[in-house]
Amino acid sequence: MNAPFAPDVVSLDLLKVGTRARVSAVDWASLDESEACRLRHFGFDEGVTVEPLHLGPFGRDPIAIRVGRMTVAIRRRHAGAIQVQPIR
């Protein structure tokens, strides 16, 4: 029986700062339409390389994420809808 995803796939909100990863899936259905649209405009999609750079001071929210050459801030709960696989 095949596993539904690789064992090292985690949600983006759990990825350690400074760890580069490739987006393997986004649970668009768990996001409001405006939230999903915003993430798409920022470039979040399958196959994109991302890297958490900074955590916010209060509750570690928002998270500064490098997406390609751009740095964006997203809420931890939105990052939880993004599955990533660390790049080794």
Short mmCIF file of C-alpha atoms in Angstrom, two decimals:
data_model
loop_
_atom_site.label_atom_id
_atom_site.label_comp_id
_atom_site.label_asym_id
_atom_site.label_seq_id
_atom_site.Cartn_x
_atom_site.Cartn_y
_atom_site.Cartn_z
CA MET A 1 0.00 0.00 0.00
CA ASN A 2 1.38 3.43 -0.96
CA ALA A 3 1.50 6.30 1.50
CA PRO A 4 -0.52 9.36 0.41
CA PHE A 5 2.59 11.55 0.70
CA ALA A 6 6.28 11.29 1.52
CA PRO A 7 7.03 10.91 5.25
CA ASP A 8 9.03 14.15 5.40
CA VAL A 9 6.16 16.32 4.13
CA VAL A 10 5.08 18.89 6.76
CA SER A 11 2.86 21.92 6.79
CA LEU A 12 4.63 25.22 6.14
CA ASP A 13 3.75 26.53 9.61
CA LEU A 14 5.88 23.74 11.16
CA LEU A 15 8.94 24.20 8.92
CA LYS A 16 11.99 25.49 10.80
CA VAL A 17 13.26 28.98 9.99
CA GLY A 18 15.98 28.82 7.33
CA THR A 19 14.85 25.48 5.87
CA ARG A 20 14.19 25.58 2.14
CA ALA A 21 11.33 23.42 0.91
CA ARG A 22 9.22 22.76 -2.16
CA VAL A 23 5.44 23.13 -2.00
CA SER A 24 3.89 19.72 -2.56
CA ALA A 25 0.22 20.62 -2.08
CA VAL A 26 -2.08 23.44 -1.03
CA ASP A 27 -5.45 22.75 0.62
CA TRP A 28 -7.29 25.54 -1.21
CA ALA A 29 -10.66 24.31 0.12
CA SER A 30 -9.63 25.11 3.72
CA LEU A 31 -9.04 28.79 2.86
CA ASP A 32 -11.53 31.58 2.23
CA GLU A 33 -11.68 32.65 -1.40
CA SER A 34 -9.91 35.95 -0.65
CA GLU A 35 -7.17 34.18 1.34
CA ALA A 36 -6.60 31.65 -1.46
CA CYS A 37 -6.49 34.46 -4.03
CA ARG A 38 -3.91 36.34 -1.96
CA LEU A 39 -1.67 33.27 -1.64
CA ARG A 40 -1.91 32.62 -5.38
CA HIS A 41 -0.91 36.23 -6.10
CA PHE A 42 2.10 35.78 -3.83
CA GLY A 43 3.12 32.76 -5.93
CA PHE A 44 2.21 29.89 -3.62
CA ASP A 45 1.54 26.82 -5.76
CA GLU A 46 2.80 23.27 -6.16
CA GLY A 47 6.48 23.05 -7.06
CA VAL A 48 7.43 26.52 -5.77
CA THR A 49 10.44 26.82 -3.45
CA VAL A 50 9.77 28.53 -0.12
CA GLU A 51 11.79 29.34 3.00
CA PRO A 52 10.58 30.65 6.37
CA LEU A 53 12.78 33.62 7.30
CA HIS A 54 11.26 35.07 10.44
CA LEU A 55 8.55 34.41 13.01
CA GLY A 56 6.42 37.17 14.44
CA PRO A 57 6.93 38.13 18.09
CA PHE A 58 3.43 37.35 19.37
CA GLY A 59 2.38 33.73 19.02
CA ARG A 60 4.97 33.40 16.25
CA ASP A 61 2.49 35.03 13.87
CA PRO A 62 2.81 36.19 11.09
CA ILE A 63 5.56 34.21 9.37
CA ALA A 64 7.88 35.91 6.87
CA ILE A 65 8.33 33.53 3.94
CA ARG A 66 10.63 33.82 0.94
CA VAL A 67 8.76 32.77 -2.20
CA GLY A 68 11.17 32.86 -5.11
CA ARG A 69 12.89 36.27 -4.81
CA MET A 70 10.03 37.89 -2.89
CA THR A 71 9.45 37.97 0.88
CA VAL A 72 5.85 37.93 2.12
CA ALA A 73 4.17 37.69 5.52
CA ILE A 74 1.36 35.19 5.98
CA ARG A 75 -0.68 34.05 8.95
CA ARG A 76 0.28 30.79 10.63
CA ARG A 77 -3.17 29.29 9.96
CA HIS A 78 -2.79 30.01 6.22
CA ALA A 79 0.69 28.44 6.26
CA GLY A 80 -0.93 25.36 7.83
CA ALA A 81 -2.86 24.77 4.58
CA ILE A 82 0.42 24.50 2.60
CA GLN A 83 2.23 21.15 2.56
CA VAL A 84 5.97 21.28 1.85
CA GLN A 85 8.83 18.84 1.43
CA PRO A 86 12.23 20.04 2.74
CA ILE A 87 14.98 20.27 0.13
CA ARG A 88 18.07 18.33 1.13
#
